[in-house]
Short mmCIF file of C-alpha atoms in Angstrom, two decimals:
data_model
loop_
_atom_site.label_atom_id
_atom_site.label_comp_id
_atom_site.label_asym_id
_atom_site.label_seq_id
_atom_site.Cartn_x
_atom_site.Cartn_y
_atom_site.Cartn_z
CA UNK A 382 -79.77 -86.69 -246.65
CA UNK A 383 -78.26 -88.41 -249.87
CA UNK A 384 -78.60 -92.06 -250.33
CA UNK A 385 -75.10 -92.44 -250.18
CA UNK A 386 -75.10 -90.61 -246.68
CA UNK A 387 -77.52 -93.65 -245.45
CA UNK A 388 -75.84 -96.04 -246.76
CA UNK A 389 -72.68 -94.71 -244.64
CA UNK A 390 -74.65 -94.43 -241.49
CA UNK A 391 -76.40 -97.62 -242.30
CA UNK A 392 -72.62 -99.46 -242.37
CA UNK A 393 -71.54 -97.32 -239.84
CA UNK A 394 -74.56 -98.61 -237.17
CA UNK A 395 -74.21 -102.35 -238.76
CA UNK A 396 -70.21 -102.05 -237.91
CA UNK A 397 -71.37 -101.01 -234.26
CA UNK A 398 -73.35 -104.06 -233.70
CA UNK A 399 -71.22 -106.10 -235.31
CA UNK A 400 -68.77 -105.34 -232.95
CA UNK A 401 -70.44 -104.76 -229.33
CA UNK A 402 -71.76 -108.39 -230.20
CA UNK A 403 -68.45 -109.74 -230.60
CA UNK A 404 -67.01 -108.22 -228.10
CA UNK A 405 -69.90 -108.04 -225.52
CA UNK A 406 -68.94 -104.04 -224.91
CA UNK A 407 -70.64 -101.22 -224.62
CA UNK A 408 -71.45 -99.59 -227.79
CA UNK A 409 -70.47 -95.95 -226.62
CA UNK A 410 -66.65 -97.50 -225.53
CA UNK A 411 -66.75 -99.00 -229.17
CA UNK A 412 -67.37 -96.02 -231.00
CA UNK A 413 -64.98 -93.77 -228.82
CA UNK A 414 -62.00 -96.23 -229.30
CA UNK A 415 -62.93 -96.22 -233.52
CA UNK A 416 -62.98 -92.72 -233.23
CA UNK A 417 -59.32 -92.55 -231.65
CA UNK A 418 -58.32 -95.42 -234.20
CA UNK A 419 -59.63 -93.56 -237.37
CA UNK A 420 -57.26 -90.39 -236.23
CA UNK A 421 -54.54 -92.03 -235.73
CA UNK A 422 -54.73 -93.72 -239.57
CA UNK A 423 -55.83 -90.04 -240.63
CA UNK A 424 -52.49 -89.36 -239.24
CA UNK A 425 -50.58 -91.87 -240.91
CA UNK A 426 -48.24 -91.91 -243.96
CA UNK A 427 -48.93 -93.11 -247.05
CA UNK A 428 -46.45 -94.72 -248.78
CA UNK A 429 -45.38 -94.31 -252.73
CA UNK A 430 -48.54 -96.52 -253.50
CA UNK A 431 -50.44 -94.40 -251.48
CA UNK A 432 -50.97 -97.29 -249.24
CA UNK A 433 -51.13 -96.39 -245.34
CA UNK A 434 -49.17 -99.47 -242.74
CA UNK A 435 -50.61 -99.43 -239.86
CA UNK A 436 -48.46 -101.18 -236.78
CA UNK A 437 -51.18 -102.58 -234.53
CA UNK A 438 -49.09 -102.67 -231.10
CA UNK A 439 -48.36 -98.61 -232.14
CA UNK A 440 -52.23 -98.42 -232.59
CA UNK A 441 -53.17 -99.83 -229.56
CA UNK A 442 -50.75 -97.81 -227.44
CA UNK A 443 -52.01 -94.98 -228.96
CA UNK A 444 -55.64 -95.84 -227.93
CA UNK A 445 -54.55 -96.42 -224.64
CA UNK A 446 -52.66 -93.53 -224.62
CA UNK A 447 -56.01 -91.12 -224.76
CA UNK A 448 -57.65 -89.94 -221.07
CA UNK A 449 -61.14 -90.97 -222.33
CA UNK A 450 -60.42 -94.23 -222.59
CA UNK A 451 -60.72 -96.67 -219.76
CA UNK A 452 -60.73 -100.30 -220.95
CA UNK A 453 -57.46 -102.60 -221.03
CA UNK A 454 -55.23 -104.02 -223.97
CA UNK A 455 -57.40 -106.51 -224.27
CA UNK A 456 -60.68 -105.18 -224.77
CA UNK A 457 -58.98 -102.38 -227.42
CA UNK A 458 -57.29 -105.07 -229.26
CA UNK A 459 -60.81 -107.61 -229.15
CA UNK A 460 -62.40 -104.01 -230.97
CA UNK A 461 -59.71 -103.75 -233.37
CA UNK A 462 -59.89 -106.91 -234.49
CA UNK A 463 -63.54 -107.57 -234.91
CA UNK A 464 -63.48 -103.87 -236.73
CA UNK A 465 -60.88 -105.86 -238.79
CA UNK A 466 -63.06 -108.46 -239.57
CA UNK A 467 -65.81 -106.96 -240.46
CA UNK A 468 -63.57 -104.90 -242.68
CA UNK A 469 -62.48 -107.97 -244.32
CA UNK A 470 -65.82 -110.01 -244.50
CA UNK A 471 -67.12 -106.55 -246.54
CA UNK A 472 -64.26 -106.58 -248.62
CA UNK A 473 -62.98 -103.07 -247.38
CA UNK A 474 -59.74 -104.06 -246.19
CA UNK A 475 -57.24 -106.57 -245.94
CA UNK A 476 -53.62 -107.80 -244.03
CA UNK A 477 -50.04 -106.80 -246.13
CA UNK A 478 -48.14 -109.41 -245.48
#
């Protein structure tokens, strides 16, 4: 395994904490709703700066939309947004205004 493959694991795990501590869920319900969330933005558009807008109520639904998931708006939406923060605290992503 590279270095650079640890270091992605590494994030990946520390994202996973970060989050089930946030949000007091179960870490398997965590990763299964990122998992949906990261193919749904694989899905999405890019736009002529290559950036990709991502509508957070059309996220969400999506999510909710799936037959493995079983936790409410609420709880997907608490996941998003400490995903989101964590994002933002490691400088990986941001809000377009």
């Amino acid at each position: 395994m590279s270095k650079e493959q640890q270091n992605e694991q590494v994030n990946e795990q520390e994202l996973l904490q970060y989050i089930t501590k946030a949000t007091g869920l179960e870490a398997a319900a965590v990763k299964l709703v990122l998992e949906h969330a990261q193919t749904y933005i694989n899905d999405a558009k890019a736009d002529a700066k290559g950036e990709v807008d991502i509508d957070s109520d059309d996220l969400v639904d999506y999510i909710l939309g799936r037959r493995d998931i079983s936790l409410n708006e609420l709880q997907v939406e608490s996941i998003l947004d400490a995903e989101m923060d964590y994002l933002m605290d490691k400088g990986l992503a941001g809000y377009i205004d």
